Coordinates of C-alpha atoms in Angstrom, one line a residue:
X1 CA 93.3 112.5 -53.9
X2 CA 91.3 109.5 -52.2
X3 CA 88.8 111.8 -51.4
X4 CA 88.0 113.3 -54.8
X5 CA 87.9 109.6 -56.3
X6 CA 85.5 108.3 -53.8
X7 CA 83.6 111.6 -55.2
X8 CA 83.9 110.9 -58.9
X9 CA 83.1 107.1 -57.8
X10 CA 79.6 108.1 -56.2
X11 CA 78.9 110.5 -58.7
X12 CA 79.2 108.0 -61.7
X13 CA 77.1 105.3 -59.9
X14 CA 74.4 108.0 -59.6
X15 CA 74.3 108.7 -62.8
X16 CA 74.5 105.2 -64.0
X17 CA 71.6 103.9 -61.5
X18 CA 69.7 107.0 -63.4
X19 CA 70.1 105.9 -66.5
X20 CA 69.4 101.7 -65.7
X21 CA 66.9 101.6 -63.2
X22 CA 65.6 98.3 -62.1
X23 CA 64.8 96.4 -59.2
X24 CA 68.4 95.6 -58.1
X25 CA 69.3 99.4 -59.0
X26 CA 65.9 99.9 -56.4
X27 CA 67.4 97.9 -53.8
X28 CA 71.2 99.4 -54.1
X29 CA 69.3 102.9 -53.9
X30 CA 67.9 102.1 -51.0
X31 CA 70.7 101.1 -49.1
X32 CA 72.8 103.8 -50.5
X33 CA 70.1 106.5 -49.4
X34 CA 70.1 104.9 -46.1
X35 CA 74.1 106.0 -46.1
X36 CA 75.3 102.4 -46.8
X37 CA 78.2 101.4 -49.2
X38 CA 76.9 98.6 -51.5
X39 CA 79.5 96.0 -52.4
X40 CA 79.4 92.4 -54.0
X41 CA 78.7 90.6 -50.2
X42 CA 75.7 92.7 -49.5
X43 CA 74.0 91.2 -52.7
X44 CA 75.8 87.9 -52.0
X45 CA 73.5 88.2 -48.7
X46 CA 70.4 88.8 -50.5
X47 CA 70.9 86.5 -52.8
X48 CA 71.4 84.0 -49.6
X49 CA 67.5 84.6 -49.2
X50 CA 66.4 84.2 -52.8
X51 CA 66.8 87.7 -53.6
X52 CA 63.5 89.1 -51.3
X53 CA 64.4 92.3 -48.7
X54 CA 62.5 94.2 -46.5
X55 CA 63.5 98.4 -46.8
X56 CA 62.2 100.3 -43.7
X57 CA 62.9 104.3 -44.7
X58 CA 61.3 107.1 -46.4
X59 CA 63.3 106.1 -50.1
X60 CA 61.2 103.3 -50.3
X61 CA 57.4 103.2 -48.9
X62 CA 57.3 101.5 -45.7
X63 CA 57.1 97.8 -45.2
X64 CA 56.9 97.2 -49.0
X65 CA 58.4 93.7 -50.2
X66 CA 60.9 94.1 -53.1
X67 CA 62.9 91.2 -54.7
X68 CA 66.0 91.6 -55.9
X69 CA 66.9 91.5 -59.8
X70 CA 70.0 89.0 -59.2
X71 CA 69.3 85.3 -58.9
X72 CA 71.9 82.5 -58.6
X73 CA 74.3 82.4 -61.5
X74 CA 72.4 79.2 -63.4
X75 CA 69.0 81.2 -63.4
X76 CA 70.1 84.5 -64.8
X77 CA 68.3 84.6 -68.2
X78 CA 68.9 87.2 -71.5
X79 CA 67.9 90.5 -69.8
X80 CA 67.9 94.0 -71.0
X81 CA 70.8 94.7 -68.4
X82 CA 72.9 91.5 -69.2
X83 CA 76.1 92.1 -70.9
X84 CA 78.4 89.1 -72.0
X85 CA 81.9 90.0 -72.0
X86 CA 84.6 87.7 -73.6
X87 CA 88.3 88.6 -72.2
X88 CA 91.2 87.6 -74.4
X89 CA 94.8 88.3 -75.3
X90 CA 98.2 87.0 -75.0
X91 CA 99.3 84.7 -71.9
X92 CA 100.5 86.5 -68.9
X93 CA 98.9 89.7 -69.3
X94 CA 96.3 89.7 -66.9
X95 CA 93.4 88.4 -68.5
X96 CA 91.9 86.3 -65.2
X97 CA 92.8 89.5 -62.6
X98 CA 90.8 91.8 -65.3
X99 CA 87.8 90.0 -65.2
X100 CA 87.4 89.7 -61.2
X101 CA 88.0 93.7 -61.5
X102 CA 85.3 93.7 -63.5
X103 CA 83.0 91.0 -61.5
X104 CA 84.3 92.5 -57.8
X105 CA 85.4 89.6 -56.7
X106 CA 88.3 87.0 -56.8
X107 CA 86.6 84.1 -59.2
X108 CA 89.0 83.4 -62.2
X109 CA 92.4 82.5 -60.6
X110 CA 95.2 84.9 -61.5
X111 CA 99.1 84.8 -61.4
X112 CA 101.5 87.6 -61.3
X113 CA 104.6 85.5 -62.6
X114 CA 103.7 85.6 -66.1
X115 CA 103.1 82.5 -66.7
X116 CA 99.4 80.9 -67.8
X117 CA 96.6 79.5 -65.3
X118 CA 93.8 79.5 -67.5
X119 CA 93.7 76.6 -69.3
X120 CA 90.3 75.8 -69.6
X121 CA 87.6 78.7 -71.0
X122 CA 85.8 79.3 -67.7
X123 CA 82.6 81.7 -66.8
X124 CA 81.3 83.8 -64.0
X125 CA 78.4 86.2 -63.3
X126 CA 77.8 89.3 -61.5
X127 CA 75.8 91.9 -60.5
X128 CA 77.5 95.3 -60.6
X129 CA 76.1 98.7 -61.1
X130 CA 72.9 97.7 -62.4
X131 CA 74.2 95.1 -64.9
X132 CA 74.2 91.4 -64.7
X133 CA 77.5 90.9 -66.1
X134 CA 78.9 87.1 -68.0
X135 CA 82.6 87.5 -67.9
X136 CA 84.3 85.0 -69.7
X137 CA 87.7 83.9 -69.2
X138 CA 89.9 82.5 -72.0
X139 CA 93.2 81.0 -72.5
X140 CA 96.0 83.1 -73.7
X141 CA 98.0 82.9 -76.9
X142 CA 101.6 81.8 -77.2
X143 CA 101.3 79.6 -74.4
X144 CA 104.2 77.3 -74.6
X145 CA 102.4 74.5 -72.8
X146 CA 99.0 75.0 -74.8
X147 CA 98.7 75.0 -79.0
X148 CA 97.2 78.7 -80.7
X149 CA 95.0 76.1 -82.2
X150 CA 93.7 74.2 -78.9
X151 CA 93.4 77.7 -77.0
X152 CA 90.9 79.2 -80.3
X153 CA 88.9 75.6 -80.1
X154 CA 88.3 76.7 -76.2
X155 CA 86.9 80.4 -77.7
X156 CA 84.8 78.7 -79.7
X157 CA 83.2 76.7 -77.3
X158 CA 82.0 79.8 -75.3
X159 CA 79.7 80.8 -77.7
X160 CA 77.2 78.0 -76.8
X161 CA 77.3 79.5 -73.3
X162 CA 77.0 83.5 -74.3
X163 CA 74.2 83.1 -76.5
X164 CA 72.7 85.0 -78.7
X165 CA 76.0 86.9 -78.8
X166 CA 78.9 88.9 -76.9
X167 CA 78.6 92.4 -76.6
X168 CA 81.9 93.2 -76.2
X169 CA 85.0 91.4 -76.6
X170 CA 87.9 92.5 -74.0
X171 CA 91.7 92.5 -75.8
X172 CA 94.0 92.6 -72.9
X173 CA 97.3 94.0 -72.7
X174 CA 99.9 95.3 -70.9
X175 CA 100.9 98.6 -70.9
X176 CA 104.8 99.6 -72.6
X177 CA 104.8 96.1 -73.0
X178 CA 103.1 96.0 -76.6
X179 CA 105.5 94.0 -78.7
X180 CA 105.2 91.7 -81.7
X181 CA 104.1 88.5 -80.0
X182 CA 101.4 90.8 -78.8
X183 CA 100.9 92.3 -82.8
X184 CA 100.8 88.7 -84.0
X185 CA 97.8 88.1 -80.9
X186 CA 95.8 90.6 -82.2
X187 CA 96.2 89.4 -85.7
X188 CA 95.5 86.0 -85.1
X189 CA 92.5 86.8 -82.9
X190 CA 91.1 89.2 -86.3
X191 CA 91.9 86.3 -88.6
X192 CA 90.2 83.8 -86.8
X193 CA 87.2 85.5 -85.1
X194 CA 86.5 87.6 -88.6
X195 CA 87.2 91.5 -89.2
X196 CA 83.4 91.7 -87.9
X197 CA 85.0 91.6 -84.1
X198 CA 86.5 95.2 -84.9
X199 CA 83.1 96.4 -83.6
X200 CA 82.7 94.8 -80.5
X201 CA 86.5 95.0 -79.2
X202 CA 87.7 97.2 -76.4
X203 CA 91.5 97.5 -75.4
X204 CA 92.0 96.8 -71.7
X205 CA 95.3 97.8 -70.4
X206 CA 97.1 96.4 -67.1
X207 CA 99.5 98.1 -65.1
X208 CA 97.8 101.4 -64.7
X209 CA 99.7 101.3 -61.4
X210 CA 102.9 102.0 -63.6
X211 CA 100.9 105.6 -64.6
X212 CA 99.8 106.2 -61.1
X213 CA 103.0 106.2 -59.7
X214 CA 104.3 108.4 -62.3
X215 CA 101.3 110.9 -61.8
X216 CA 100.1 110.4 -65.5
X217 CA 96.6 109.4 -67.0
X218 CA 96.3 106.8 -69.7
X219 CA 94.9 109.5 -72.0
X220 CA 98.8 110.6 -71.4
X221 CA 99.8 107.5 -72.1
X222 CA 98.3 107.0 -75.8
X223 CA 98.9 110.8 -76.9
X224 CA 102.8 110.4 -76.5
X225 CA 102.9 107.2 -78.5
X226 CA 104.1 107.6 -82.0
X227 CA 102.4 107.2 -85.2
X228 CA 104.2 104.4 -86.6
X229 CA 104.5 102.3 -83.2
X230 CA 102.5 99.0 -83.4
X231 CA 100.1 100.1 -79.8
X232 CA 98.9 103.3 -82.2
X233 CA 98.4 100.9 -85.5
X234 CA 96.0 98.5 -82.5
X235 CA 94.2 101.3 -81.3
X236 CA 93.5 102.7 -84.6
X237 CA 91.8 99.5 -85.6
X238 CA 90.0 99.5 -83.0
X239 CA 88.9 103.6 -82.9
X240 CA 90.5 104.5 -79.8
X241 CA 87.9 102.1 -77.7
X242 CA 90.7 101.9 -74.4
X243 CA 90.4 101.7 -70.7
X244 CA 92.7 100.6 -68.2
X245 CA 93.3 98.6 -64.6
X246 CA 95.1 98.8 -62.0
X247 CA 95.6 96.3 -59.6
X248 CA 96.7 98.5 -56.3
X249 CA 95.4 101.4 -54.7
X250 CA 92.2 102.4 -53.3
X251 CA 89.2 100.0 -54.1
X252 CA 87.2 103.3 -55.2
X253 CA 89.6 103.9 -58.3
X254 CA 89.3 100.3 -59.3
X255 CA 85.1 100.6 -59.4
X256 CA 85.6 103.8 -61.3
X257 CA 87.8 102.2 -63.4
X258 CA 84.6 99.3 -63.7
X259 CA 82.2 101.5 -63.8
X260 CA 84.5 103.5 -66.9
X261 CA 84.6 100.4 -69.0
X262 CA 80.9 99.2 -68.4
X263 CA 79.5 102.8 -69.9
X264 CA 82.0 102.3 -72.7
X265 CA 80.4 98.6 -73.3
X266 CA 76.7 100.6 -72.9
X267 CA 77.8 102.8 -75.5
X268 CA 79.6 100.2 -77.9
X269 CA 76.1 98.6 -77.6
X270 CA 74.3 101.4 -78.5
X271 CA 76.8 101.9 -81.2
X272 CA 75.5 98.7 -82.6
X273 CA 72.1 99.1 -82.2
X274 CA 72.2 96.5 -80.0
X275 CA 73.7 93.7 -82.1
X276 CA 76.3 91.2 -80.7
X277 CA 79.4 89.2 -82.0
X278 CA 77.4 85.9 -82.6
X279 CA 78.1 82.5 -83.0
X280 CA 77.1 82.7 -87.0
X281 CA 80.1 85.0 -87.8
X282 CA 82.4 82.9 -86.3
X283 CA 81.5 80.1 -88.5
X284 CA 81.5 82.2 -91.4
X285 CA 84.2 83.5 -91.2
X286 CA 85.7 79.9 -90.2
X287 CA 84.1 78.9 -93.4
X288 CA 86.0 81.4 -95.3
X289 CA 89.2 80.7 -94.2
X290 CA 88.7 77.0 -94.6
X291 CA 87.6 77.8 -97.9
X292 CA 90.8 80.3 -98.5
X293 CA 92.7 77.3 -96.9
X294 CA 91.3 74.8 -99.1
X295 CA 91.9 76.3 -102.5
X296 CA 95.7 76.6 -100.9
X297 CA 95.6 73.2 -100.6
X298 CA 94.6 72.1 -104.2
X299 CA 97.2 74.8 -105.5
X300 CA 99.8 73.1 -103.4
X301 CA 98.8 70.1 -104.7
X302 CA 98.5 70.8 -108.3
X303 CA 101.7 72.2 -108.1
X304 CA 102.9 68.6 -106.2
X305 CA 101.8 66.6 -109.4
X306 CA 103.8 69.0 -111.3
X307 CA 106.5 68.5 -109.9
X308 CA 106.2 65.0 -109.6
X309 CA 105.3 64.6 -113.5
X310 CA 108.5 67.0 -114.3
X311 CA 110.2 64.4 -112.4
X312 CA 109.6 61.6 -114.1
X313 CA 110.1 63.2 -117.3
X314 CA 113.8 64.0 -116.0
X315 CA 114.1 60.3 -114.9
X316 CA 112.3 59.2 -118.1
X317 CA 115.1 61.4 -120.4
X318 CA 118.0 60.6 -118.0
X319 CA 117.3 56.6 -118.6
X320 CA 117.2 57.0 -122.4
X321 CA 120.6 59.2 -122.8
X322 CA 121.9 56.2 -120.6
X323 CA 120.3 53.7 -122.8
X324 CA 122.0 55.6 -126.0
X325 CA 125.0 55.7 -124.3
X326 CA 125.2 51.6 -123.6
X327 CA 123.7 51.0 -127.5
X328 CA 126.7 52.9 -128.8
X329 CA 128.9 51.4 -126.7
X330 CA 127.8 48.1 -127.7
X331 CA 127.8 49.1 -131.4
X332 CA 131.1 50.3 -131.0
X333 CA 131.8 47.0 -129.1
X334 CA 130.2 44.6 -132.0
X335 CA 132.3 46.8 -135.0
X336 CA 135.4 46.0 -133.1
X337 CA 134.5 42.4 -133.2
X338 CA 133.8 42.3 -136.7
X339 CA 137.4 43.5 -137.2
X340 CA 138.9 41.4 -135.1
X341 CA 136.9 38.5 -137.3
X342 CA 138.6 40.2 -140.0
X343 CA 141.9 39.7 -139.1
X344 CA 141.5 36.5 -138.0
X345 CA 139.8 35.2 -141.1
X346 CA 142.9 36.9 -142.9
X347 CA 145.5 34.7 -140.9
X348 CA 143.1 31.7 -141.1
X349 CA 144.8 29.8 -143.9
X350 CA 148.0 29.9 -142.0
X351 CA 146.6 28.8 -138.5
X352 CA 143.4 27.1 -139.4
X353 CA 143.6 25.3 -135.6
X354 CA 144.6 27.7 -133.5
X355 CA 141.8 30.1 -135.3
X356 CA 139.1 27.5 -134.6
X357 CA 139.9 28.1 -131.2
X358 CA 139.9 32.0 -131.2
X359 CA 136.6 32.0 -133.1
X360 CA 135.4 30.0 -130.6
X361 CA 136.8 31.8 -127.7
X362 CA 135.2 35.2 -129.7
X363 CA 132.4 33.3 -129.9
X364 CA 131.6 32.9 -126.0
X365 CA 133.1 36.0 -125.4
X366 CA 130.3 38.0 -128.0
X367 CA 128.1 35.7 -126.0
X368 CA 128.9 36.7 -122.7
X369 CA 129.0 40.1 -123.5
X370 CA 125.7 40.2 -124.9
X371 CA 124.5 38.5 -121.8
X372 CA 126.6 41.3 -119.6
X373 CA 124.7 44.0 -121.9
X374 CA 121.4 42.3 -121.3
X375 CA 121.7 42.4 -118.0
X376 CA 122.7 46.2 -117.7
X377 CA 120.0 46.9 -119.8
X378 CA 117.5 45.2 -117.3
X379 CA 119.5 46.4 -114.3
X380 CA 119.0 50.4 -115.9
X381 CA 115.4 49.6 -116.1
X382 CA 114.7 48.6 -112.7
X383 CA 116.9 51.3 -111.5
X384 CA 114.7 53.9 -113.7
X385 CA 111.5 52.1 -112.4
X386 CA 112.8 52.4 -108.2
X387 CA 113.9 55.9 -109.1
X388 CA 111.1 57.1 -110.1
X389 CA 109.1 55.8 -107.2
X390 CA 111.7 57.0 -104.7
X391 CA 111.6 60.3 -106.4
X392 CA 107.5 60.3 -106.1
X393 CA 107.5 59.1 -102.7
X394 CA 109.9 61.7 -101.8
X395 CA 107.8 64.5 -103.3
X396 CA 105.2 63.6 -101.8
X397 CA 106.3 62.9 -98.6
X398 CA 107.8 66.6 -98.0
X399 CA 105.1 68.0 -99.8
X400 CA 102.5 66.1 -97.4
X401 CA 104.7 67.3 -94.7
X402 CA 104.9 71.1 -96.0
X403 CA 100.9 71.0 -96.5
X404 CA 100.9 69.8 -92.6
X405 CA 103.2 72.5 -91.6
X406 CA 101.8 74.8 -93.2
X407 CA 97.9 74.3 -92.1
X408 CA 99.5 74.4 -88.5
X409 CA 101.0 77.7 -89.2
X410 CA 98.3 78.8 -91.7
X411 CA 96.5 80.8 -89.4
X412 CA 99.0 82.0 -86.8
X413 CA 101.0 83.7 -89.8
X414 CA 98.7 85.0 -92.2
X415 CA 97.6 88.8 -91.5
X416 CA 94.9 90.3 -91.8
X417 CA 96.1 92.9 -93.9
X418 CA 96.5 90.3 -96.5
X419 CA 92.6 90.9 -97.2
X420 CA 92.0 87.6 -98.1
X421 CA 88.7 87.3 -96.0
X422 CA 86.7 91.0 -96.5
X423 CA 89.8 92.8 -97.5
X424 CA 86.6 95.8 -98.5
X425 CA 84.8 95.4 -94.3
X426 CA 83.7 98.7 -93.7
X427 CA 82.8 98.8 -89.8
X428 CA 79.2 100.7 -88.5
X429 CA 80.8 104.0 -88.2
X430 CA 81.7 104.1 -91.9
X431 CA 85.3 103.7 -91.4
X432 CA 87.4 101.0 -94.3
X433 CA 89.3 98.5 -92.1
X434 CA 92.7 97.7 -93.9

């Protein structure tokens, strides 16, 4: 079995060097013809000696002076053979142990607990099969010690660094482990980076070792998966563009495994007639949904003074019905006076001293009651003014709070299917995207 990969494995890196011939494909062509095995330390050894080798053998002419393609990482300009490869995904899945796969050597460091590392988007180049590869490495999502929000401010700082644009953009998952956390990664990534990213994404699994074991392929893998299941909805979306790693095993089924995904990159780019994700539609579609995000706002807050004026109203009719309530009261108060005057008026003659006192004492006591009235009257006003003012600053304040909340969670909930942003994208292939 060893045998037959380290077949396949020389067979595809013929092919490729045939198809992306260059000075570095030259140089690994010469050693290979010579009966070496090239790996990452033999061009780590030219580069040593800025890239210039001497090749004494009859696949190149004799004592001819060739320089290698690959230069240090900080002079490694836009080249036909560069590809710029963002890696992303949900934390814990592999995302840092993918990308040295891919590079050929331990840059990125990687954990196998599960638990994040990345916390900073970091870079790295490579020369590998004829390609000078940019990997970039990203925070994950759902990181409990790192906001959805602070890790998609780190994505959008690589762009600056992979200009004019990414050809392909890595989503990494593991395999049988596709849940909703992973679902809601996906969506958030197509909400935020625009449906446009469709074109340029490739699923990576990890775990291929899980398959090995079992003696079955990945191809194996994705036909058994059911229709409805949420890994069939993913790879739908993103045409059945999959490869997978594993992290054991001989090192010539990991560089076919490389050398698989970097002709499926090739042919994404040729799929796009070599366009890239680019720096412009990630700040249109950030546009958009700040756009779709402020007209939520102003509804939220039309619908805020709403409330708040449909509060006052209540207030407003709430004080008058107690206002009519105390006016009655005193009217029936003041009528049950007036009789009382009555009566006493009627026994006046008989007790003309002792009603001089009583009309007196009725006297202060209309008096003080008018004064006690007064005074609930102005103590029901000031109550109506505080309550509505308590009543706006309380609407306010939780609809302030809502509007805060709901920014934060704004784009980690809302889907893409909600079509909000190009619910009509039609990819390059002619396909609708729902």
């Amino acid at each position: 079995m060893r045998k037959d990969a380290e077949r396949k494995l020389q067979e595809r890196e013929h092919k490729y060097r045939e198809a992306h011939r260059s000075d570095s494909g030259l140089f690994m062509q010469a050693l290979e013809g010579a009966g070496y095995v090239i790996g990452t330390a033999v061009v780590k050894v030219v580069d040593a000696f800025n890239g210039a080798f001497n090749y004494f053998g009859r696949t190149v002419a004799d004592s001819e002076t060739r320089h290698c393609s690959q230069k240090k990482s900080e002079d490694i300009g836009i080249t036909e053979n560069e590809r710029r490869i963002l890696l992303i995904g949900r934390t814990g899945v592999g995302k840092s142990t993918t990308g040295n796969t891919i590079l050929g050597e331990d840059v990125f460091v990687a954990d196998t607990s599960g638990e994040s590392v990345t916390r900073k988007t970091e870079y790295a180049r490579s020369l590998r099969y004829g390609r000078n590869l940019l990997v970039v490495d990203t925070p994950g999502l759902f990181d409990t010690s790192i906001p959805n929000n602070q890790t998609m401010k780190e994505i959008a700082q690589c762009y600056s660094q992979t200009a004019p644009g990414l050809h392909a953009i890595i989503f990494v998952t593991e395999i049988g482990r596709f849940t909703q956390q992973e679902k809601d990664t996906f969506d958030f990534f197509l909400t935020h980076l625009g449906k446009e990213v469709i074109d340029y994404m490739i699923v990576a699994f990890t775990g291929k070792d899980r398959l090995d074991h079992k003696k079955r392929t990945i191809k194996q893998f994705v036909s058994n998966l059911k229709d409805e299941s949420a890994l069939r909805w993913l790879l739908k979306r993103t045409e059945y563009r999959y490869t997978a790693f594993g992290y054991g095993g001989d090192r010539a089924d990991r560089e076919a495994e490389v050398i698989e995904l970097l002709e499926m990159i090739d042919n994404l780019v040729k799929e796009n007639e070599g366009s890239y994700y680019t720096n412009d539609m990630y700040k249109r579609n950030e546009k958009l949904l700040k756009e779709r995000w402020e007209e939520e706002k102003r509804k939220e807050t039309e619908k805020l003074e709403t409330e708040i004026q449909s509060a006052k109203k209540s207030a407003q009719n709430e004080f008058e019905e107690k206002q009519k309530e105390l006016e009655k009261k005193f009217e029936n108060q003041k009528i049950e006076h007036e009789n009382n005057m009555q009566k006493l008026n009627a026994k006046f003659n008989e007790q003309e001293s002792d009603i001089e006192k009583i009309k007196n004492k009725n006297k202060q006591d209309l008096e003080e009651m008018r004064r006690e009235i007064e005074q609930r009257e102005m103590a029901l006003t000031v109550r109506r003014i505080e309550t509505e003012r308590d009543i706006e600053i309380r609407l306010r304040e939780e609809a302030e709070r809502k509007l805060f909340n709901k920014e934060m969670t704004f784009r980690e909930e809302h889907r893409s299917d909600s079509g909000f942003l190009a619910s009509s994208h039609v990819n390059r292939k002619g396909y609708r995207i729902n």
